Amino acid sequence: MSNIVEACNVRVRFRIHGTLQALLKGSKDPFIDAVRDVSFSIREGETFTLVGESGSGKSTLAMALAGLHKTAEGSILFNGEDITKMDDEAMQSYRKKISFMWQNPVGSLSPRLNVGSLITEPFHIHNLKQKDLKAESDRLLQLVGLPKHFSERYPHQLSGGQARRVGVARALALHPKLIIADEPTAGLDVSVQGEILNLLNRLQDELGVSMFVITHNLNIVRHISDRTAIMYLGRFVEQGDTDNIFAKAKHPYTLALLSANPEADPDAKINRIELKGEVPSLMMRPTGCEFHTRCPFVSSGCSDQFPPVLNEGKHWLTCHYPR
Amino acid sequence: MSDHVLSIKDLSVHYETNAGVLQALRHINLDVPKGSIVGVVGESGCGKSTLISSIIRLLAENATVPNGSIEFEDEDLLKLGQEEMRAIRGSAMSIVFQDPMSTLNPVLSIGRQMVDVQYRDNKTYAEKLQRSKEMLESVGIPDPAGRLKQFPHEFSGGMQQRISIAMALQANPSLLIADEPTTALDATLEVQIVHLLKELQKNMGCSILFISHHLGVIAELCDFVVVMYAGEVVEEGSVRDVFYHPAHPYTRKLLQCDPAVIVEKSRHLPTIPGEIPNLIEVPRGCVFRDRCDSALAQCATQVPEWDECQTGHFVSCHGVDS
């Protein structure tokens, strides 16, 4: 299988001070790095999942991948073409090949458009008006398991799960090669979460589309993902095959996330790895290993030396003392 | 005095809408024993929020309560006037909401807000500030004296939720209502908040009514569980009874389809087919009938009775022998 996306040392920065403010405050670097030195690849027809807490840079990376944020360094190859160097015209045709599912299922649908117009909007944007839009909307609704008459409904008439299905239908409209899904199950009930994950899995099997999924819910990762990366403060700390990550995670942060899952068993003995404190500010990144301020296994060297990269091919991590 | 802080009997709440009368809650029974944590589980639209609003008497204007009683410390809340109700809210009974950012006022400092909620106490400003400092300390916020001067946006989501909990507990309430307090938080913070609530409950001895749709959190935190479906309580019992021996088919399905429970990798997850019934025209018989695998003939005609299937384990289902 060939790679559809290859990202290499991607860095996304945001300016936090103006020039004058930076001068007055004496800060040499008026930028923060939201995403730093991130490398990964997505194979055709596979699901790549990105896990991390709020503020870890997951959504920023996804938007960089969609060309919505400029990258400061690094390259993102899509089918061999570098999207960071594309001009507007090339970008337009690139965006036809990818699609984005936004986090809030109802909020990402315009309240003034009915479902039929919403899911055929991509055809207007990309000047494909010659298509029979009614037929297209019927096809898409059928694909995501909604009845045809839903095309007359407005977003406020939909439940959370139905709105999410409409989001999936819209994402599929132009036969994309890659779908970027930001928290596809956030805010949904457990029984509906299962439905949406089944739908995504089924569509992937039928259409062979690749997916880049962002989530902070590790429970769902196991069931949809082929490969997983764990992100902390804008960097990957561990990545590898999902089965491998769940079976033998080695980075303390991954272990903490895995053990933070409350189990639906009142007597479960959970060997919980508790993290101290809060996520540090991006403006003051910790020295050495950036996780050392919260790591329960912190030891000598962690606070001043950057951790080495351990790469076993299928399993990649950066830690001084992997478990 | 009874052993229950809160005791709801046969409560129904209806909403008058343009399309007709929506029966949001129908004949709810619920008890919160003293010093215990009771979890309420259910999917969106099952009436969890209506239940809370009716307990704190903040129902929307189009709501009516045709029957039932809500006994709080041996007083029927439904019979109290607005003034008496105001005296209870925030002192004997308080609430933590889902989204901490919209709970806190963005233009007032934390200290000011925490002093403001003590308006009933006959104390000096300095004493109230001292009390606020102690509360912040007890919810694990470092440097409380310095933090009191800061504003909500200077705190992270987890910290904000800790502050809302501190404010809710400031008046030593006998009942704390927590409405999905961890839903807006990350997994690691969720665990921290759950532990905090457990510890505070132990130290302060209050009862907690904990609303959530996260089964794992309920299992870890609560002593008793109430399962709601489409405006009815379908099962109630100790957390071990309900999680180990679920009696109602809905509870069983809910437990099965939680992605967290399924350890084996699966491309096809179990779901509960069908939809929640329309509560304007509540179907005859059992409300869960359409989605139930083991529906009997009488399920279509008779409403199942609220029965004790084991000591302290209640269920409303025709398929369960009492």
PDB file of N, CA and C in Angstrom, chain A residues 79-162:
ATOM      1  N   ASN A  79      -0.191  12.545  -2.131  1.00  0.00           N
ATOM      2  CA  ASN A  79       0.066  11.865  -3.407  1.00  0.00           C
ATOM      3  C   ASN A  79       1.323  12.418  -4.081  1.00  0.00           C
ATOM      4  N   GLY A  80       2.346  12.703  -3.280  1.00  0.00           N
ATOM      5  CA  GLY A  80       3.612  13.153  -3.837  1.00  0.00           C
ATOM      6  C   GLY A  80       3.737  14.643  -4.063  1.00  0.00           C
ATOM      7  N   GLU A  81       2.634  15.401  -3.937  1.00  0.00           N
ATOM      8  CA  GLU A  81       2.716  16.846  -4.145  1.00  0.00           C
ATOM      9  C   GLU A  81       2.767  17.555  -2.800  1.00  0.00           C
ATOM     10  N   ASP A  82       3.631  18.549  -2.681  1.00  0.00           N
ATOM     11  CA  ASP A  82       3.776  19.238  -1.416  1.00  0.00           C
ATOM     12  C   ASP A  82       2.698  20.322  -1.287  1.00  0.00           C
ATOM     13  N   ILE A  83       1.774  20.155  -0.364  1.00  0.00           N
ATOM     14  CA  ILE A  83       0.666  21.118  -0.263  1.00  0.00           C
ATOM     15  C   ILE A  83       1.102  22.426   0.380  1.00  0.00           C
ATOM     16  N   THR A  84       2.247  22.423   1.083  1.00  0.00           N
ATOM     17  CA  THR A  84       2.693  23.675   1.693  1.00  0.00           C
ATOM     18  C   THR A  84       3.214  24.652   0.640  1.00  0.00           C
ATOM     19  N   LYS A  85       3.492  24.143  -0.583  1.00  0.00           N
ATOM     20  CA  LYS A  85       4.026  25.023  -1.631  1.00  0.00           C
ATOM     21  C   LYS A  85       2.996  25.293  -2.727  1.00  0.00           C
ATOM     22  N   MET A  86       1.767  24.882  -2.514  1.00  0.00           N
ATOM     23  CA  MET A  86       0.763  25.019  -3.577  1.00  0.00           C
ATOM     24  C   MET A  86       0.298  26.464  -3.722  1.00  0.00           C
ATOM     25  N   ASP A  87      -0.003  26.879  -4.958  1.00  0.00           N
ATOM     26  CA  ASP A  87      -0.643  28.181  -5.148  1.00  0.00           C
ATOM     27  C   ASP A  87      -2.159  28.001  -4.992  1.00  0.00           C
ATOM     28  N   ASP A  88      -2.899  29.099  -5.076  1.00  0.00           N
ATOM     29  CA  ASP A  88      -4.330  29.049  -4.802  1.00  0.00           C
ATOM     30  C   ASP A  88      -5.077  28.067  -5.693  1.00  0.00           C
ATOM     31  N   GLU A  89      -4.685  28.056  -6.960  1.00  0.00           N
ATOM     32  CA  GLU A  89      -5.390  27.210  -7.915  1.00  0.00           C
ATOM     33  C   GLU A  89      -5.191  25.720  -7.589  1.00  0.00           C
ATOM     34  N   ALA A  90      -3.932  25.389  -7.296  1.00  0.00           N
ATOM     35  CA  ALA A  90      -3.628  24.000  -6.956  1.00  0.00           C
ATOM     36  C   ALA A  90      -4.320  23.617  -5.655  1.00  0.00           C
ATOM     37  N   MET A  91      -4.396  24.590  -4.746  1.00  0.00           N
ATOM     38  CA  MET A  91      -5.030  24.344  -3.449  1.00  0.00           C
ATOM     39  C   MET A  91      -6.512  24.005  -3.633  1.00  0.00           C
ATOM     40  N   GLN A  92      -7.165  24.756  -4.538  1.00  0.00           N
ATOM     41  CA  GLN A  92      -8.590  24.530  -4.804  1.00  0.00           C
ATOM     42  C   GLN A  92      -8.822  23.096  -5.264  1.00  0.00           C
ATOM     43  N   SER A  93      -7.951  22.623  -6.158  1.00  0.00           N
ATOM     44  CA  SER A  93      -8.179  21.267  -6.651  1.00  0.00           C
ATOM     45  C   SER A  93      -7.760  20.248  -5.601  1.00  0.00           C
ATOM     46  N   TYR A  94      -6.809  20.638  -4.729  1.00  0.00           N
ATOM     47  CA  TYR A  94      -6.459  19.732  -3.618  1.00  0.00           C
ATOM     48  C   TYR A  94      -7.640  19.576  -2.674  1.00  0.00           C
ATOM     49  N   ARG A  95      -8.330  20.693  -2.420  1.00  0.00           N
ATOM     50  CA  ARG A  95      -9.430  20.642  -1.444  1.00  0.00           C
ATOM     51  C   ARG A  95     -10.610  19.818  -1.944  1.00  0.00           C
ATOM     52  N   LYS A  96     -10.635  19.606  -3.270  1.00  0.00           N
ATOM     53  CA  LYS A  96     -11.683  18.745  -3.804  1.00  0.00           C
ATOM     54  C   LYS A  96     -11.435  17.284  -3.409  1.00  0.00           C
ATOM     55  N   LYS A  97     -10.154  16.978  -3.191  1.00  0.00           N
ATOM     56  CA  LYS A  97      -9.805  15.579  -2.905  1.00  0.00           C
ATOM     57  C   LYS A  97      -9.844  15.238  -1.425  1.00  0.00           C
ATOM     58  N   ILE A  98      -9.951  16.252  -0.595  1.00  0.00           N
ATOM     59  CA  ILE A  98     -10.045  15.978   0.839  1.00  0.00           C
ATOM     60  C   ILE A  98     -11.344  16.583   1.361  1.00  0.00           C
ATOM     61  N   SER A  99     -11.767  16.145   2.524  1.00  0.00           N
ATOM     62  CA  SER A  99     -12.908  16.839   3.117  1.00  0.00           C
ATOM     63  C   SER A  99     -12.791  16.793   4.621  1.00  0.00           C
ATOM     64  N   PHE A 100     -13.485  17.703   5.240  1.00  0.00           N
ATOM     65  CA  PHE A 100     -13.336  17.940   6.664  1.00  0.00           C
ATOM     66  C   PHE A 100     -14.666  17.721   7.364  1.00  0.00           C
ATOM     67  N   MET A 101     -14.652  16.969   8.463  1.00  0.00           N
ATOM     68  CA  MET A 101     -15.854  16.848   9.295  1.00  0.00           C
ATOM     69  C   MET A 101     -15.578  17.595  10.579  1.00  0.00           C
ATOM     70  N   TRP A 102     -16.353  18.643  10.841  1.00  0.00           N
ATOM     71  CA  TRP A 102     -16.058  19.493  11.986  1.00  0.00           C
ATOM     72  C   TRP A 102     -16.585  18.896  13.264  1.00  0.00           C
ATOM     73  N   GLN A 103     -16.054  19.439  14.355  1.00  0.00           N
ATOM     74  CA  GLN A 103     -16.281  18.835  15.662  1.00  0.00           C
ATOM     75  C   GLN A 103     -17.741  18.845  16.104  1.00  0.00           C
ATOM     76  N   ASN A 104     -18.375  20.023  16.046  1.00  0.00           N
ATOM     77  CA  ASN A 104     -19.727  20.141  16.573  1.00  0.00           C
ATOM     78  C   ASN A 104     -20.736  19.741  15.498  1.00  0.00           C
ATOM     79  N   PRO A 105     -21.435  18.611  15.670  1.00  0.00           N
ATOM     80  CA  PRO A 105     -22.275  18.110  14.568  1.00  0.00           C
ATOM     81  C   PRO A 105     -23.358  19.095  14.125  1.00  0.00           C
ATOM     82  N   VAL A 106     -24.039  19.736  15.075  1.00  0.00           N
ATOM     83  CA  VAL A 106     -25.121  20.649  14.690  1.00  0.00           C
ATOM     84  C   VAL A 106     -24.542  22.007  14.294  1.00  0.00           C
ATOM     85  N   GLY A 107     -23.524  22.467  15.036  1.00  0.00           N
ATOM     86  CA  GLY A 107     -22.947  23.782  14.784  1.00  0.00           C
ATOM     87  C   GLY A 107     -22.266  23.886  13.436  1.00  0.00           C
ATOM     88  N   SER A 108     -21.859  22.746  12.847  1.00  0.00           N
ATOM     89  CA  SER A 108     -21.164  22.821  11.567  1.00  0.00           C
ATOM     90  C   SER A 108     -22.136  22.840  10.397  1.00  0.00           C
ATOM     91  N   LEU A 109     -23.440  22.822  10.693  1.00  0.00           N
ATOM     92  CA  LEU A 109     -24.433  22.901   9.611  1.00  0.00           C
ATOM     93  C   LEU A 109     -25.110  24.272   9.674  1.00  0.00           C
ATOM     94  N   SER A 110     -25.194  24.940   8.538  1.00  0.00           N
ATOM     95  CA  SER A 110     -25.840  26.246   8.542  1.00  0.00           C
ATOM     96  C   SER A 110     -27.321  26.102   8.874  1.00  0.00           C
ATOM     97  N   PRO A 111     -27.812  26.871   9.856  1.00  0.00           N
ATOM     98  CA  PRO A 111     -29.211  26.714  10.250  1.00  0.00           C
ATOM     99  C   PRO A 111     -30.205  27.163   9.185  1.00  0.00           C
ATOM    100  N   ARG A 112     -29.708  27.904   8.161  1.00  0.00           N
ATOM    101  CA  ARG A 112     -30.627  28.441   7.153  1.00  0.00           C
ATOM    102  C   ARG A 112     -30.789  27.537   5.939  1.00  0.00           C
ATOM    103  N   LEU A 113     -29.940  26.521   5.834  1.00  0.00           N
ATOM    104  CA  LEU A 113     -30.024  25.654   4.661  1.00  0.00           C
ATOM    105  C   LEU A 113     -30.648  24.327   5.055  1.00  0.00           C
ATOM    106  N   ASN A 114     -31.426  23.734   4.166  1.00  0.00           N
ATOM    107  CA  ASN A 114     -31.936  22.413   4.473  1.00  0.00           C
ATOM    108  C   ASN A 114     -30.890  21.366   4.134  1.00  0.00           C
ATOM    109  N   VAL A 115     -31.138  20.148   4.595  1.00  0.00           N
ATOM    110  CA  VAL A 115     -30.133  19.103   4.472  1.00  0.00           C
ATOM    111  C   VAL A 115     -29.718  18.881   3.020  1.00  0.00           C
ATOM    112  N   GLY A 116     -30.715  18.912   2.117  1.00  0.00           N
ATOM    113  CA  GLY A 116     -30.411  18.707   0.703  1.00  0.00           C
ATOM    114  C   GLY A 116     -29.419  19.746   0.188  1.00  0.00           C
ATOM    115  N   SER A 117     -29.621  21.013   0.528  1.00  0.00           N
ATOM    116  CA  SER A 117     -28.692  22.050   0.068  1.00  0.00           C
ATOM    117  C   SER A 117     -27.341  21.915   0.755  1.00  0.00           C
ATOM    118  N   LEU A 118     -27.378  21.521   2.022  1.00  0.00           N
ATOM    119  CA  LEU A 118     -26.123  21.413   2.769  1.00  0.00           C
ATOM    120  C   LEU A 118     -25.201  20.382   2.150  1.00  0.00           C
ATOM    121  N   ILE A 119     -25.760  19.214   1.815  1.00  0.00           N
ATOM    122  CA  ILE A 119     -24.867  18.160   1.345  1.00  0.00           C
ATOM    123  C   ILE A 119     -24.522  18.318  -0.126  1.00  0.00           C
ATOM    124  N   THR A 120     -25.216  19.208  -0.846  1.00  0.00           N
ATOM    125  CA  THR A 120     -24.805  19.423  -2.233  1.00  0.00           C
ATOM    126  C   THR A 120     -24.032  20.724  -2.399  1.00  0.00           C
ATOM    127  N   GLU A 121     -23.783  21.418  -1.287  1.00  0.00           N
ATOM    128  CA  GLU A 121     -23.033  22.661  -1.362  1.00  0.00           C
ATOM    129  C   GLU A 121     -21.626  22.468  -1.956  1.00  0.00           C
ATOM    130  N   PRO A 122     -20.939  21.368  -1.633  1.00  0.00           N
ATOM    131  CA  PRO A 122     -19.608  21.179  -2.228  1.00  0.00           C
ATOM    132  C   PRO A 122     -19.625  21.239  -3.756  1.00  0.00           C
ATOM    133  N   PHE A 123     -20.728  20.806  -4.401  1.00  0.00           N
ATOM    134  CA  PHE A 123     -20.794  20.844  -5.872  1.00  0.00           C
ATOM    135  C   PHE A 123     -20.822  22.287  -6.377  1.00  0.00           C
ATOM    136  N   HIS A 124     -21.523  23.158  -5.652  1.00  0.00           N
ATOM    137  CA  HIS A 124     -21.556  24.571  -6.033  1.00  0.00           C
ATOM    138  C   HIS A 124     -20.177  25.190  -5.869  1.00  0.00           C
ATOM    139  N   ILE A 125     -19.540  24.891  -4.733  1.00  0.00           N
ATOM    140  CA  ILE A 125     -18.249  25.512  -4.435  1.00  0.00           C
ATOM    141  C   ILE A 125     -17.222  25.139  -5.497  1.00  0.00           C
ATOM    142  N   HIS A 126     -17.277  23.908  -5.965  1.00  0.00           N
ATOM    143  CA  HIS A 126     -16.287  23.466  -6.945  1.00  0.00           C
ATOM    144  C   HIS A 126     -16.819  23.516  -8.374  1.00  0.00           C
ATOM    145  N   ASN A 127     -17.876  24.308  -8.585  1.00  0.00           N
ATOM    146  CA  ASN A 127     -18.420  24.515  -9.928  1.00  0.00           C
ATOM    147  C   ASN A 127     -18.770  23.232 -10.657  1.00  0.00           C
ATOM    148  N   LEU A 128     -19.454  22.347  -9.959  1.00  0.00           N
ATOM    149  CA  LEU A 128     -19.881  21.110 -10.612  1.00  0.00           C
ATOM    150  C   LEU A 128     -21.392  21.116 -10.738  1.00  0.00           C
ATOM    151  N   LYS A 129     -21.939  22.261 -11.222  1.00  0.00           N
ATOM    152  CA  LYS A 129     -23.394  22.420 -11.193  1.00  0.00           C
ATOM    153  C   LYS A 129     -24.109  21.577 -12.232  1.00  0.00           C
ATOM    154  N   GLN A 130     -23.339  21.077 -13.194  1.00  0.00           N
ATOM    155  CA  GLN A 130     -24.016  20.301 -14.237  1.00  0.00           C
ATOM    156  C   GLN A 130     -24.574  18.988 -13.713  1.00  0.00           C
ATOM    157  N   LYS A 131     -24.104  18.560 -12.527  1.00  0.00           N
ATOM    158  CA  LYS A 131     -24.600  17.303 -11.978  1.00  0.00           C
ATOM    159  C   LYS A 131     -26.057  17.427 -11.558  1.00  0.00           C
ATOM    160  N   ASP A 132     -26.741  16.321 -11.547  1.00  0.00           N
ATOM    161  CA  ASP A 132     -28.120  16.301 -11.058  1.00  0.00           C
ATOM    162  C   ASP A 132     -28.071  16.297  -9.529  1.00  0.00           C
ATOM    163  N   LEU A 133     -28.285  17.466  -8.945  1.00  0.00           N
ATOM    164  CA  LEU A 133     -28.058  17.592  -7.506  1.00  0.00           C
ATOM    165  C   LEU A 133     -29.064  16.805  -6.675  1.00  0.00           C
ATOM    166  N   LYS A 134     -30.307  16.725  -7.180  1.00  0.00           N
ATOM    167  CA  LYS A 134     -31.316  15.958  -6.441  1.00  0.00           C
ATOM    168  C   LYS A 134     -30.875  14.497  -6.318  1.00  0.00           C
ATOM    169  N   ALA A 135     -30.412  13.949  -7.440  1.00  0.00           N
ATOM    170  CA  ALA A 135     -29.979  12.553  -7.429  1.00  0.00           C
ATOM    171  C   ALA A 135     -28.773  12.380  -6.512  1.00  0.00           C
ATOM    172  N   GLU A 136     -27.867  13.378  -6.560  1.00  0.00           N
ATOM    173  CA  GLU A 136     -26.687  13.292  -5.703  1.00  0.00           C
ATOM    174  C   GLU A 136     -27.088  13.294  -4.230  1.00  0.00           C
ATOM    175  N   SER A 137     -28.026  14.177  -3.860  1.00  0.00           N
ATOM    176  CA  SER A 137     -28.407  14.251  -2.452  1.00  0.00           C
ATOM    177  C   SER A 137     -29.081  12.949  -2.020  1.00  0.00           C
ATOM    178  N   ASP A 138     -29.886  12.355  -2.902  1.00  0.00           N
ATOM    179  CA  ASP A 138     -30.498  11.060  -2.559  1.00  0.00           C
ATOM    180  C   ASP A 138     -29.432   9.988  -2.358  1.00  0.00           C
ATOM    181  N   ARG A 139     -28.440  10.009  -3.263  1.00  0.00           N
ATOM    182  CA  ARG A 139     -27.375   9.005  -3.173  1.00  0.00           C
ATOM    183  C   ARG A 139     -26.631   9.134  -1.845  1.00  0.00           C
ATOM    184  N   LEU A 140     -26.297  10.397  -1.484  1.00  0.00           N
ATOM    185  CA  LEU A 140     -25.520  10.614  -0.265  1.00  0.00           C
ATOM    186  C   LEU A 140     -26.300  10.242   0.987  1.00  0.00           C
ATOM    187  N   LEU A 141     -27.590  10.618   0.993  1.00  0.00           N
ATOM    188  CA  LEU A 141     -28.405  10.287   2.164  1.00  0.00           C
ATOM    189  C   LEU A 141     -28.511   8.782   2.333  1.00  0.00           C
ATOM    190  N   GLN A 142     -28.647   8.102   1.201  1.00  0.00           N
ATOM    191  CA  GLN A 142     -28.760   6.646   1.265  1.00  0.00           C
ATOM    192  C   GLN A 142     -27.462   6.027   1.795  1.00  0.00           C
ATOM    193  N   LEU A 143     -26.342   6.628   1.371  1.00  0.00           N
ATOM    194  CA  LEU A 143     -25.030   6.142   1.774  1.00  0.00           C
ATOM    195  C   LEU A 143     -24.857   6.167   3.291  1.00  0.00           C
ATOM    196  N   VAL A 144     -25.383   7.223   3.926  1.00  0.00           N
ATOM    197  CA  VAL A 144     -25.203   7.338   5.370  1.00  0.00           C
ATOM    198  C   VAL A 144     -26.411   6.829   6.142  1.00  0.00           C
ATOM    199  N   GLY A 145     -27.349   6.196   5.426  1.00  0.00           N
ATOM    200  CA  GLY A 145     -28.461   5.550   6.111  1.00  0.00           C
ATOM    201  C   GLY A 145     -29.538   6.489   6.615  1.00  0.00           C
ATOM    202  N   LEU A 146     -29.795   7.593   5.891  1.00  0.00           N
ATOM    203  CA  LEU A 146     -30.912   8.460   6.244  1.00  0.00           C
ATOM    204  C   LEU A 146     -31.961   8.365   5.144  1.00  0.00           C
ATOM    205  N   PRO A 147     -33.262   8.467   5.507  1.00  0.00           N
ATOM    206  CA  PRO A 147     -34.291   8.413   4.469  1.00  0.00           C
ATOM    207  C   PRO A 147     -34.244   9.655   3.553  1.00  0.00           C
ATOM    208  N   LYS A 148     -34.731   9.476   2.305  1.00  0.00           N
ATOM    209  CA  LYS A 148     -34.638  10.540   1.296  1.00  0.00           C
ATOM    210  C   LYS A 148     -35.317  11.838   1.727  1.00  0.00           C
ATOM    211  N   HIS A 149     -36.457  11.698   2.454  1.00  0.00           N
ATOM    212  CA  HIS A 149     -37.217  12.914   2.759  1.00  0.00           C
ATOM    213  C   HIS A 149     -36.473  13.826   3.736  1.00  0.00           C
ATOM    214  N   PHE A 150     -35.350  13.364   4.279  1.00  0.00           N
ATOM    215  CA  PHE A 150     -34.561  14.197   5.181  1.00  0.00           C
ATOM    216  C   PHE A 150     -33.975  15.408   4.465  1.00  0.00           C
ATOM    217  N   SER A 151     -33.916  15.349   3.118  1.00  0.00           N
ATOM    218  CA  SER A 151     -33.308  16.478   2.410  1.00  0.00           C
ATOM    219  C   SER A 151     -34.136  17.748   2.588  1.00  0.00           C
ATOM    220  N   GLU A 152     -35.392  17.620   3.020  1.00  0.00           N
ATOM    221  CA  GLU A 152     -36.241  18.789   3.241  1.00  0.00           C
ATOM    222  C   GLU A 152     -36.069  19.374   4.640  1.00  0.00           C
ATOM    223  N   ARG A 153     -35.407  18.635   5.520  1.00  0.00           N
ATOM    224  CA  ARG A 153     -35.339  19.076   6.920  1.00  0.00           C
ATOM    225  C   ARG A 153     -34.258  20.126   7.122  1.00  0.00           C
ATOM    226  N   TYR A 154     -34.418  20.849   8.218  1.00  0.00           N
ATOM    227  CA  TYR A 154     -33.414  21.840   8.616  1.00  0.00           C
ATOM    228  C   TYR A 154     -32.644  21.327   9.832  1.00  0.00           C
ATOM    229  N   PRO A 155     -31.409  21.835  10.034  1.00  0.00           N
ATOM    230  CA  PRO A 155     -30.579  21.282  11.107  1.00  0.00           C
ATOM    231  C   PRO A 155     -31.242  21.207  12.477  1.00  0.00           C
ATOM    232  N   HIS A 156     -32.109  22.170  12.829  1.00  0.00           N
ATOM    233  CA  HIS A 156     -32.687  22.109  14.164  1.00  0.00           C
ATOM    234  C   HIS A 156     -33.687  20.974  14.315  1.00  0.00           C
ATOM    235  N   GLN A 157     -34.067  20.364  13.192  1.00  0.00           N
ATOM    236  CA  GLN A 157     -35.013  19.241  13.262  1.00  0.00           C
ATOM    237  C   GLN A 157     -34.299  17.891  13.372  1.00  0.00           C
ATOM    238  N   LEU A 158     -32.958  17.948  13.489  1.00  0.00           N
ATOM    239  CA  LEU A 158     -32.199  16.706  13.528  1.00  0.00           C
ATOM    240  C   LEU A 158     -31.714  16.430  14.946  1.00  0.00           C
ATOM    241  N   SER A 159     -31.568  15.149  15.288  1.00  0.00           N
ATOM    242  CA  SER A 159     -30.925  14.810  16.551  1.00  0.00           C
ATOM    243  C   SER A 159     -29.411  14.852  16.336  1.00  0.00           C
ATOM    244  N   GLY A 160     -28.641  14.762  17.405  1.00  0.00           N
ATOM    245  CA  GLY A 160     -27.182  14.838  17.296  1.00  0.00           C
ATOM    246  C   GLY A 160     -26.617  13.794  16.342  1.00  0.00           C
ATOM    247  N   GLY A 161     -27.113  12.561  16.457  1.00  0.00           N
ATOM    248  CA  GLY A 161     -26.611  11.483  15.615  1.00  0.00           C
ATOM    249  C   GLY A 161     -26.959  11.706  14.149  1.00  0.00           C
ATOM    250  N   GLN A 162     -28.180  12.205  13.893  1.00  0.00           N
ATOM    251  CA  GLN A 162     -28.586  12.477  12.503  1.00  0.00           C
ATOM    252  C   GLN A 162     -27.763  13.612  11.915  1.00  0.00           C
TER     253      GLN A 162
END
